[in-house]
mmCIF file of C-alpha atoms and ligand atoms in Angstrom:
data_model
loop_
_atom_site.group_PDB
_atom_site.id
_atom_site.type_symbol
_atom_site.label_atom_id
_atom_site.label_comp_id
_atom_site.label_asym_id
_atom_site.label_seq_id
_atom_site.Cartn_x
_atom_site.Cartn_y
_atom_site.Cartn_z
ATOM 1 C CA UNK A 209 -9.943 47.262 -34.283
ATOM 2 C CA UNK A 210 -12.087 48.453 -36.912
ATOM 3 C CA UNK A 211 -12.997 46.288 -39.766
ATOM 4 C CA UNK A 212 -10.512 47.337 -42.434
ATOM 5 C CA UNK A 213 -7.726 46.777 -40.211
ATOM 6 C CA UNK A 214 -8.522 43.387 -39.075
ATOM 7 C CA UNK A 215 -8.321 42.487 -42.964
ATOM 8 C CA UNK A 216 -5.197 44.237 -43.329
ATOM 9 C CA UNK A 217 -3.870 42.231 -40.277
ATOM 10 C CA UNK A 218 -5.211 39.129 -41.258
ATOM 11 C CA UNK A 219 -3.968 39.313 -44.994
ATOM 12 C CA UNK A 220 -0.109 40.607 -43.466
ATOM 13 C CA UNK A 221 -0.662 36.975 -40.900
ATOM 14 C CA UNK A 222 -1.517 35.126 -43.837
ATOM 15 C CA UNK A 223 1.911 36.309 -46.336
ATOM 16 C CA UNK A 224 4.134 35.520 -43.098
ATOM 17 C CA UNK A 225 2.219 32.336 -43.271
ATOM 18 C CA UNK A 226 2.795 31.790 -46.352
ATOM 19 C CA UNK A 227 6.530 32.868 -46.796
ATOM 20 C CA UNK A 228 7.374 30.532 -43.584
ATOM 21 C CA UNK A 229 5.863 28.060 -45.512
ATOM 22 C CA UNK A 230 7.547 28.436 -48.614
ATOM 23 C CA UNK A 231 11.020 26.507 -47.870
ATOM 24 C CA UNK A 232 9.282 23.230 -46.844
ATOM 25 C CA UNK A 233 12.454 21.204 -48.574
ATOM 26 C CA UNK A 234 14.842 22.998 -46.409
ATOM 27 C CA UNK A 235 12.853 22.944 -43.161
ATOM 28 C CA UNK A 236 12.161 18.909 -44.110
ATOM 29 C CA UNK A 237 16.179 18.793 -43.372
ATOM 30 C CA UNK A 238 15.434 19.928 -39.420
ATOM 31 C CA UNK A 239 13.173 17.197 -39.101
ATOM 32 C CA UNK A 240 13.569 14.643 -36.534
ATOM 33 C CA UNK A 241 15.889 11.840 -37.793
ATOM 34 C CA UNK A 242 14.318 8.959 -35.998
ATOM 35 C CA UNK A 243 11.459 9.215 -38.956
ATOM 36 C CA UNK A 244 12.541 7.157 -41.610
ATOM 37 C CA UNK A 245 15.666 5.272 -41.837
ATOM 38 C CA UNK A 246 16.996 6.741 -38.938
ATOM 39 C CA UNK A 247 19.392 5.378 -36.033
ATOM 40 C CA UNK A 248 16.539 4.801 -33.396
ATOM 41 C CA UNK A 249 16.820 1.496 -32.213
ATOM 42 C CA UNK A 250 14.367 -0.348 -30.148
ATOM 43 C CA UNK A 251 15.833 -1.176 -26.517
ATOM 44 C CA UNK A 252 13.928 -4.053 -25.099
ATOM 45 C CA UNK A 253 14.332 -4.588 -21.167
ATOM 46 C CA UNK A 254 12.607 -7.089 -18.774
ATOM 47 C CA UNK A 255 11.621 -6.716 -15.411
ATOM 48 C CA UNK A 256 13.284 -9.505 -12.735
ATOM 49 C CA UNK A 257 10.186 -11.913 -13.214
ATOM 50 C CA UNK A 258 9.798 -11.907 -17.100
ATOM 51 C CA UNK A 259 12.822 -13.973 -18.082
ATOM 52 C CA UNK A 260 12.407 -17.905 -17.536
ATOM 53 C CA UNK A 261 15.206 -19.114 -14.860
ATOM 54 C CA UNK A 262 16.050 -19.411 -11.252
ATOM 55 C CA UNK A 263 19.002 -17.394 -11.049
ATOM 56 C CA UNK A 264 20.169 -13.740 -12.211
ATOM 57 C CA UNK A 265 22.888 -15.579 -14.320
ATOM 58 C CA UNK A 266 20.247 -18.109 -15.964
ATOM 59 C CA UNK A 267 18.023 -15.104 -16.343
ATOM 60 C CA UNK A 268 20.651 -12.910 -18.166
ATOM 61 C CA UNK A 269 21.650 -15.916 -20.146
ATOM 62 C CA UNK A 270 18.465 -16.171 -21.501
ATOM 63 C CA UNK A 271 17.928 -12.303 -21.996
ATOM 64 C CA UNK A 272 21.010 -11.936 -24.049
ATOM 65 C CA UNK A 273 20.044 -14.682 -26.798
ATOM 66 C CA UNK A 274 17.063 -12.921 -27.334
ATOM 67 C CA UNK A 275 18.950 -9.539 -27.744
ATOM 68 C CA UNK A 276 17.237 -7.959 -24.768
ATOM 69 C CA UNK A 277 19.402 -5.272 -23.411
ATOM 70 C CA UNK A 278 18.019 -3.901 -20.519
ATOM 71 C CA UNK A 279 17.361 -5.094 -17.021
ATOM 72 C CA UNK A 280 14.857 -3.588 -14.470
ATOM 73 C CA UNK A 281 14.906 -4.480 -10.919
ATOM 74 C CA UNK A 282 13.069 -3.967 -8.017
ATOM 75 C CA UNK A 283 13.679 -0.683 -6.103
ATOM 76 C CA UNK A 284 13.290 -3.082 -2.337
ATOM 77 C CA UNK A 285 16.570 -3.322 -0.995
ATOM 78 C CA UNK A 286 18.559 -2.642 -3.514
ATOM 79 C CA UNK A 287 21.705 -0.822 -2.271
ATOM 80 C CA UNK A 288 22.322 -4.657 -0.576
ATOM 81 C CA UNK A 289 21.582 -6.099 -4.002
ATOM 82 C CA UNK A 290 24.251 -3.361 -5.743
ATOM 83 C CA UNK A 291 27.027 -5.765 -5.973
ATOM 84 C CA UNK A 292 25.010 -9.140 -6.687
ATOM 85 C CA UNK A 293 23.616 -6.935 -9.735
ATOM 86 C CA UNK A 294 26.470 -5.423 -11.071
ATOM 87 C CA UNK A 295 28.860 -8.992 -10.738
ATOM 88 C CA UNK A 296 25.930 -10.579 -12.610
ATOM 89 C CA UNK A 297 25.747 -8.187 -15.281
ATOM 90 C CA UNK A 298 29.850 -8.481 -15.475
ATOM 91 C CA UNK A 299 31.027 -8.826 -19.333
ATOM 92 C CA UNK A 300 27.428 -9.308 -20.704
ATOM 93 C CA UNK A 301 25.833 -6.877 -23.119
ATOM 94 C CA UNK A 302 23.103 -5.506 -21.021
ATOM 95 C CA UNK A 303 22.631 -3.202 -18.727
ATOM 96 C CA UNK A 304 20.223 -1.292 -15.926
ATOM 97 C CA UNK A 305 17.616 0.309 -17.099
ATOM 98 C CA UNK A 306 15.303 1.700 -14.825
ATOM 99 C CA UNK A 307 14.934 0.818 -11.413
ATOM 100 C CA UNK A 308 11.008 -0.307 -10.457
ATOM 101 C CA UNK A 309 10.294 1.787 -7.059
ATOM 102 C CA UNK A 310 10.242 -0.154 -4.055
ATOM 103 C CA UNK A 311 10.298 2.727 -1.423
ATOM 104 C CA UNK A 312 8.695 2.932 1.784
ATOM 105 C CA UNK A 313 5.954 5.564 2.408
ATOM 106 C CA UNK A 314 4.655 7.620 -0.352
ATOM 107 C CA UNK A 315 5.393 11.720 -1.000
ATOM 108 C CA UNK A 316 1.870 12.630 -1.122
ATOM 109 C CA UNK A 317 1.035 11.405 2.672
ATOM 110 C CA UNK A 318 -0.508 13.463 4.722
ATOM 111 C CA UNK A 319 1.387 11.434 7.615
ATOM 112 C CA UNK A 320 4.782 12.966 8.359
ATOM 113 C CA UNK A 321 5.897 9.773 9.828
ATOM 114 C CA UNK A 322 4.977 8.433 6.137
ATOM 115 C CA UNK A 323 6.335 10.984 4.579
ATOM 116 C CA UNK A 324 9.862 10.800 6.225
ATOM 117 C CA UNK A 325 9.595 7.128 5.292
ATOM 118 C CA UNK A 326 9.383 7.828 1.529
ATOM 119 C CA UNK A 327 11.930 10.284 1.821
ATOM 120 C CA UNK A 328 14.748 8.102 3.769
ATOM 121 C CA UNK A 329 13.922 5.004 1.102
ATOM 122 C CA UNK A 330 13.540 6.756 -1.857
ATOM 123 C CA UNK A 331 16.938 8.609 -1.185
ATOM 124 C CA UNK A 332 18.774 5.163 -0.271
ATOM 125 C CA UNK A 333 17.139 3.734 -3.974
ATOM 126 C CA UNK A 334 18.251 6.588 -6.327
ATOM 127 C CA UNK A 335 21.616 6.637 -4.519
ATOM 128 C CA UNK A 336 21.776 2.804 -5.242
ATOM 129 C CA UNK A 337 20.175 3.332 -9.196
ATOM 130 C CA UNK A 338 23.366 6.172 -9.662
ATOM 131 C CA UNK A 339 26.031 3.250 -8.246
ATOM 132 C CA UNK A 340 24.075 1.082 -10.612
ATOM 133 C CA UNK A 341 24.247 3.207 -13.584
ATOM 134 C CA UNK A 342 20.303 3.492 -14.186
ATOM 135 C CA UNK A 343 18.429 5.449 -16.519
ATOM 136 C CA UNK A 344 16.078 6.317 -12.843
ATOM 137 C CA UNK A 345 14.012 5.660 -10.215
ATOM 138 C CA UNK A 346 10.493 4.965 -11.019
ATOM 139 C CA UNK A 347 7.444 6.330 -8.649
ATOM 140 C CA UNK A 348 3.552 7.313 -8.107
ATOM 141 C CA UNK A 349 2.885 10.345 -5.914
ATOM 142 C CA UNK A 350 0.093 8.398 -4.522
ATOM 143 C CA UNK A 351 -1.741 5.148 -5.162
ATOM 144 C CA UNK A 352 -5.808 5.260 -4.583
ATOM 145 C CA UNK A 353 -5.531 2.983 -1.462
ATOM 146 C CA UNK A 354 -2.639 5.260 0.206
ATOM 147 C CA UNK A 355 -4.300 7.172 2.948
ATOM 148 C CA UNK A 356 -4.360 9.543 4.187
ATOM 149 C CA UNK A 357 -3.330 11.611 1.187
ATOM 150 C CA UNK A 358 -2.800 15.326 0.660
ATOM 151 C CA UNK A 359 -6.107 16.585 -1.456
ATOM 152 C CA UNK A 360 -6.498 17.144 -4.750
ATOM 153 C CA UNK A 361 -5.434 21.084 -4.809
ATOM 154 C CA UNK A 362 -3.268 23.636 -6.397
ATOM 155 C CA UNK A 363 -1.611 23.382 -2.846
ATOM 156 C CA UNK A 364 -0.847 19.914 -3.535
ATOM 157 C CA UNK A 365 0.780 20.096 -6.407
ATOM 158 C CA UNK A 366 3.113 23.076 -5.715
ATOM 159 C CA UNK A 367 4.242 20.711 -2.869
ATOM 160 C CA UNK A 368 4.680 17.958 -5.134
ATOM 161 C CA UNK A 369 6.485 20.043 -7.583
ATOM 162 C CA UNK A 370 8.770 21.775 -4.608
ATOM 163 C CA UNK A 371 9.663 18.205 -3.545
ATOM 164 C CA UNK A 372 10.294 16.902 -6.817
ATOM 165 C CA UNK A 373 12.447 19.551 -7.448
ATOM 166 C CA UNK A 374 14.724 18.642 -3.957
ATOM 167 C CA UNK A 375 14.758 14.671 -5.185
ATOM 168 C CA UNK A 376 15.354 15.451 -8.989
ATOM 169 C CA UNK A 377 18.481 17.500 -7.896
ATOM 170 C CA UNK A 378 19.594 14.775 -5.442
ATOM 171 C CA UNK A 379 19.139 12.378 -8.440
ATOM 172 C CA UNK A 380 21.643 14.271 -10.684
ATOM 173 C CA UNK A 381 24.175 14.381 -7.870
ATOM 174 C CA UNK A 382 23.967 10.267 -7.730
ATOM 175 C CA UNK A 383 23.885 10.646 -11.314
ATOM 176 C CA UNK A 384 20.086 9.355 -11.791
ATOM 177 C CA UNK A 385 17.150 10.681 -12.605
ATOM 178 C CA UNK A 386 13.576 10.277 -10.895
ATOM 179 C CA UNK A 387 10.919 9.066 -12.835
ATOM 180 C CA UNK A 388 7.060 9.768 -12.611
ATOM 181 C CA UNK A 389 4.647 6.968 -13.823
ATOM 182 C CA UNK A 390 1.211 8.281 -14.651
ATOM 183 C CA UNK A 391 -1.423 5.174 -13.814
ATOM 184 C CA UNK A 392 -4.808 4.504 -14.815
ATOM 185 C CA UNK A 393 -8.070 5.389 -12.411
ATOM 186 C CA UNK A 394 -8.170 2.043 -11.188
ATOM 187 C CA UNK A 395 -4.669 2.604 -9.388
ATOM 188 C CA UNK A 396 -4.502 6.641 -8.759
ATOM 189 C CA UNK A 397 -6.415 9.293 -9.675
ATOM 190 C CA UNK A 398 -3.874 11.694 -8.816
ATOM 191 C CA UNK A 399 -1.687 11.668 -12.395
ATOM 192 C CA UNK A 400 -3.425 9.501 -14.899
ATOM 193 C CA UNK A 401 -1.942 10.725 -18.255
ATOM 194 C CA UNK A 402 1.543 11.504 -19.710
ATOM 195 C CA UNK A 403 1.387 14.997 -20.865
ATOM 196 C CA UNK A 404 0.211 15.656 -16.957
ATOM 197 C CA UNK A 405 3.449 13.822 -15.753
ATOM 198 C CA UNK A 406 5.192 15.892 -18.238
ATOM 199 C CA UNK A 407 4.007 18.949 -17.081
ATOM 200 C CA UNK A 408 4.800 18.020 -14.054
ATOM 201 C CA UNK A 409 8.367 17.391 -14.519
ATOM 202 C CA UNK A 410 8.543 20.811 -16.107
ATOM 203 C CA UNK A 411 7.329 22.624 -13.133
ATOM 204 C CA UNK A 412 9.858 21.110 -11.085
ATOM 205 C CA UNK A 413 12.298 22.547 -12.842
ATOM 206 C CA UNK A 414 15.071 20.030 -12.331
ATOM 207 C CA UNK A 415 16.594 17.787 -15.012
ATOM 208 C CA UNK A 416 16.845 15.304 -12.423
ATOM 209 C CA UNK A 417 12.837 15.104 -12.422
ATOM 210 C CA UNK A 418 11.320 12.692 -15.348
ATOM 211 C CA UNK A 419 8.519 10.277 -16.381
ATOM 212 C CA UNK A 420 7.244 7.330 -18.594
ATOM 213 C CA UNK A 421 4.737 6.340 -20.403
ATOM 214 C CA UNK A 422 3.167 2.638 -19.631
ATOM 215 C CA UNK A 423 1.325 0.692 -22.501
ATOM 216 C CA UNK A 424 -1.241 -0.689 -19.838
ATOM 217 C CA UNK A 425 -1.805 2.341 -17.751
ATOM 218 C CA UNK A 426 -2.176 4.526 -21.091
ATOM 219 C CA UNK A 427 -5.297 3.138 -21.661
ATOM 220 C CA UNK A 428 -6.231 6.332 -20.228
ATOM 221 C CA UNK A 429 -5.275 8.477 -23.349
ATOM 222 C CA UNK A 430 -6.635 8.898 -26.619
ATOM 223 C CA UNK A 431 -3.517 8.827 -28.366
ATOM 224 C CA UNK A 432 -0.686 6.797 -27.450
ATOM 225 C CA UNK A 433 1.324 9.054 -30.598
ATOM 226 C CA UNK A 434 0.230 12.385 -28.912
ATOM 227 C CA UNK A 435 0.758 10.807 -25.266
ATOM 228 C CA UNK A 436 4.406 10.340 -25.851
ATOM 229 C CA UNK A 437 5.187 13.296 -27.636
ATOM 230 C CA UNK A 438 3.627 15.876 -25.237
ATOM 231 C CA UNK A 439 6.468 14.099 -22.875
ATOM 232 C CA UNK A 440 9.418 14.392 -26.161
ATOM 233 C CA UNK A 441 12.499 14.144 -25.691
ATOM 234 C CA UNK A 442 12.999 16.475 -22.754
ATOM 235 C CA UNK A 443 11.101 14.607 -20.510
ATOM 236 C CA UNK A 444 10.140 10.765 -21.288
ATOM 237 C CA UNK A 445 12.386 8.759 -19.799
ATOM 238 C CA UNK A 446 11.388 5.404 -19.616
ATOM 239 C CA UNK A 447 8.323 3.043 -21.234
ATOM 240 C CA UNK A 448 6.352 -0.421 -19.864
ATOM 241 C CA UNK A 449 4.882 -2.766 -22.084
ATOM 242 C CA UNK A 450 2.603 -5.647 -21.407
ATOM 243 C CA UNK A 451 -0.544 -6.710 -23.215
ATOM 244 C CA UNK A 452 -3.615 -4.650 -23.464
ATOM 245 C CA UNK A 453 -6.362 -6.663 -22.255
ATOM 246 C CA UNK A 454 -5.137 -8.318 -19.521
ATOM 247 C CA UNK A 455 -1.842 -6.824 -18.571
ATOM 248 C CA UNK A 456 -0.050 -10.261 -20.039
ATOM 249 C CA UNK A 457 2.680 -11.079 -22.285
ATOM 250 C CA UNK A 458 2.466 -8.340 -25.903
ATOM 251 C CA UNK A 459 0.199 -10.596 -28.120
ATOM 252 C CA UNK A 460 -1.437 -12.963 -25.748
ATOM 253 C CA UNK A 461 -4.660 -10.691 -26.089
ATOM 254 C CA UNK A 462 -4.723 -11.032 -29.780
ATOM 255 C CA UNK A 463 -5.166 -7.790 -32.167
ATOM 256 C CA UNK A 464 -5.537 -5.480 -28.939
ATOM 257 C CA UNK A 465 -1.184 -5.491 -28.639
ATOM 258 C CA UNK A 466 -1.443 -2.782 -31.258
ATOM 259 C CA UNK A 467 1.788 -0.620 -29.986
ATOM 260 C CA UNK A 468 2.791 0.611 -33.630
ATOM 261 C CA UNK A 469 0.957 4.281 -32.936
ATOM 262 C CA UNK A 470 3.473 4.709 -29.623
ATOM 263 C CA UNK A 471 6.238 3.460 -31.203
ATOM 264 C CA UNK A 472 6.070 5.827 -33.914
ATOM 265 C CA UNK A 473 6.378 8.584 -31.674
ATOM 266 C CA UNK A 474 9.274 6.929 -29.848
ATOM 267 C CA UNK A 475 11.101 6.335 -33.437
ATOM 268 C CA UNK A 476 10.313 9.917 -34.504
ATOM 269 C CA UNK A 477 12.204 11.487 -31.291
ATOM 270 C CA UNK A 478 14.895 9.166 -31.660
ATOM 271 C CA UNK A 479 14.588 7.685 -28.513
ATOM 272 C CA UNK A 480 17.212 6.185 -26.325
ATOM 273 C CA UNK A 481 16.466 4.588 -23.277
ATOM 274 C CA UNK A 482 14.605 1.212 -22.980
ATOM 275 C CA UNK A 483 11.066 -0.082 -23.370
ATOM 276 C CA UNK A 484 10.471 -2.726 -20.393
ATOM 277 C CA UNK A 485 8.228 -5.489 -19.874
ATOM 278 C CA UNK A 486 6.258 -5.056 -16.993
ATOM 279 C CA UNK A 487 3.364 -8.067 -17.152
ATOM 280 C CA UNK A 488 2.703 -11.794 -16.299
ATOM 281 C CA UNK A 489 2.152 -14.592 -18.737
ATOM 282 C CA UNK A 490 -0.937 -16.439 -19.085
ATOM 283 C CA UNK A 491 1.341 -19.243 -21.981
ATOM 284 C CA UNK A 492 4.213 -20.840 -20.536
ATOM 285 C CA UNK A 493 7.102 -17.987 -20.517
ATOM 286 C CA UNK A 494 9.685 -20.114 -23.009
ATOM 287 C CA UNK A 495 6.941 -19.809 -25.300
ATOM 288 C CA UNK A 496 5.251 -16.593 -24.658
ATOM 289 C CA UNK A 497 8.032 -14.496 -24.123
ATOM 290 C CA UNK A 498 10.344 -15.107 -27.501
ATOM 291 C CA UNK A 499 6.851 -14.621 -28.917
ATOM 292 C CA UNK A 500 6.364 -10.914 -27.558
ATOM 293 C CA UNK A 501 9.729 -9.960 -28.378
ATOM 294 C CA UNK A 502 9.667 -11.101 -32.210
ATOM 295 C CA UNK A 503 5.841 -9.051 -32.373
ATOM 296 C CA UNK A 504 7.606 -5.951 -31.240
ATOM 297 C CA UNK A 505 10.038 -5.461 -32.970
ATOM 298 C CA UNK A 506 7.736 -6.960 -36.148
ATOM 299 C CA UNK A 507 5.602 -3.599 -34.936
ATOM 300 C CA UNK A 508 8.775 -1.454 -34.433
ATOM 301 C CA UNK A 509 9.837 -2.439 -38.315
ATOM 302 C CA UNK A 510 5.921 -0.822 -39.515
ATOM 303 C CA UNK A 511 5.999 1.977 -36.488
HETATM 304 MG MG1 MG B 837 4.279 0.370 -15.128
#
């Protein structure tokens, strides 16, 4: 291309530019309507442990006065726990959320014995999450200590995707999903960031194949806005929360429990499922939890 024509391209690119840009008042009517005013709502869940109380009924009790609407159990032995879980949650206004892995093995292993392991469990949990009604399954191809793994190659991740693909499509028969959770390099090198999970889901090419984004873990990206919207709609599934110092109770480390950037993404894509406490308690729980829940939403209100 000669110089003339590169100006006459560049000045046609720059009128198409230009007209596209034109109607901004009509495109602002396409936007997403989670922005401002919108209907997305923020879904608060708790893990087994956060809730004060010795039972699942005390627990739930305590949940529902503070408006918390989604549970998360443990993944370990849960198609024994299915009817416990779903007599508890009889008549009360919350329900499963995601269900925190608890499989044997891990899909990564290099072990075949392992592998089969992760494969029998993991199948028995998402078939007990579908019974259950649960958003998914949540799981880490392979945790830094888990050894012998498969390396870190091209290979490796067209298996991962292949097998993904087989337990995503299982998932939607049992009417589940899977989800990946990306970790930070303390815990796995493997898939540290959310847009990675995300692209991982894609190549999988199931519906049945998801992932989440985890307050803690995500200390990892630079953008907590960017990290959850390279996942959208399509793909994020499911959120943790805790604090971000010490993986505590949101606002027991002070001005670091800054989650307003993340939650504007989540309000801007409207959405739906839950966003899950996943964290100890330094503070006694009666007082530390109720606190954590009113500085969320607080943040959700500016987000
Ligand atoms: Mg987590």
């Amino acid at each position: 291309m000669n110089r003339k024509e590169f100006l006459q391209r560049s000045l046609a690119g720059a009128a198409v530019v230009a007209a596209s840009a034109a109607p901004i008042d009509l495109m602002a009517g396409c936007a997403p309507k989670g922005k401002k005013g919108g209907k997305a709502e923020l879904r608060l869940s708790f893990q087994e442990g956060i809730a004060p109380g010795g039972s699942l009924d005390e627990k739930f009790d305590y949940m529902e006065k503070l408006g918390v609407v989604g549970f998360e159990p443990h993944g370990g032995n849960l198609a024994k726990r299915v009817n416990e879980i779903q007599q508890a949650l009889k008549n009360r206004n919350i329900k499963v959320s995601a269900i925190c892995a608890g499989f044997g093995g891990f899909i990564l292993a290099e072990d075949p014995a392992v592998k089969a392991q992760f494969d029998s469990t993991m199948r028995d949990i998402v078939a007990a999450a579908g019974e259950l009604g649960s958003t998914g399954v949540i799981m880490v191809p392979a945790f830094n200590g888990q050894k012998p793994c498969r390396p870190h190659t091209l290979e490796t991740r067209e298996f991962l995707c292949e097998q993904m693909h087989d337990l995503g499509e299982y998932a939607l028969k049992c009417g589940t999903t899977v989800i990946l959770e990306p970790l930070n390099r303390r815990e796995a090198h493997y898939m540290r960031q959310v847009g990675d999970a995300a692209a991982i889901c894609r190549d999988s090419k199931s519906a049945g194949v998801k992932c989440m984004g985890d307050f803690w873990h995500m200390q990892e990206e630079t953008s907590d806005y960017a990290a959850f919207m390279a996942a959208g709609p399509e793909y994020l599934q499911h959120v943790h929360v805790a604090s971000r110092g010490r993986r505590i109770m949101p606002g027991e480390d002070g001005e670091k429990d800054n989650y307003i950037d993340g939650m504007r993404a989540l309000k801007e894509m409207n959405y739906p499922y839950y966003v899950s406490f996943e964290c100890g308690s330094d503070g006694p729980r009666e007082q530390t939890v109720p606190a954590a829940v009113e500085l969320l939403r607080a943040q959700w209100k500016k987000a």
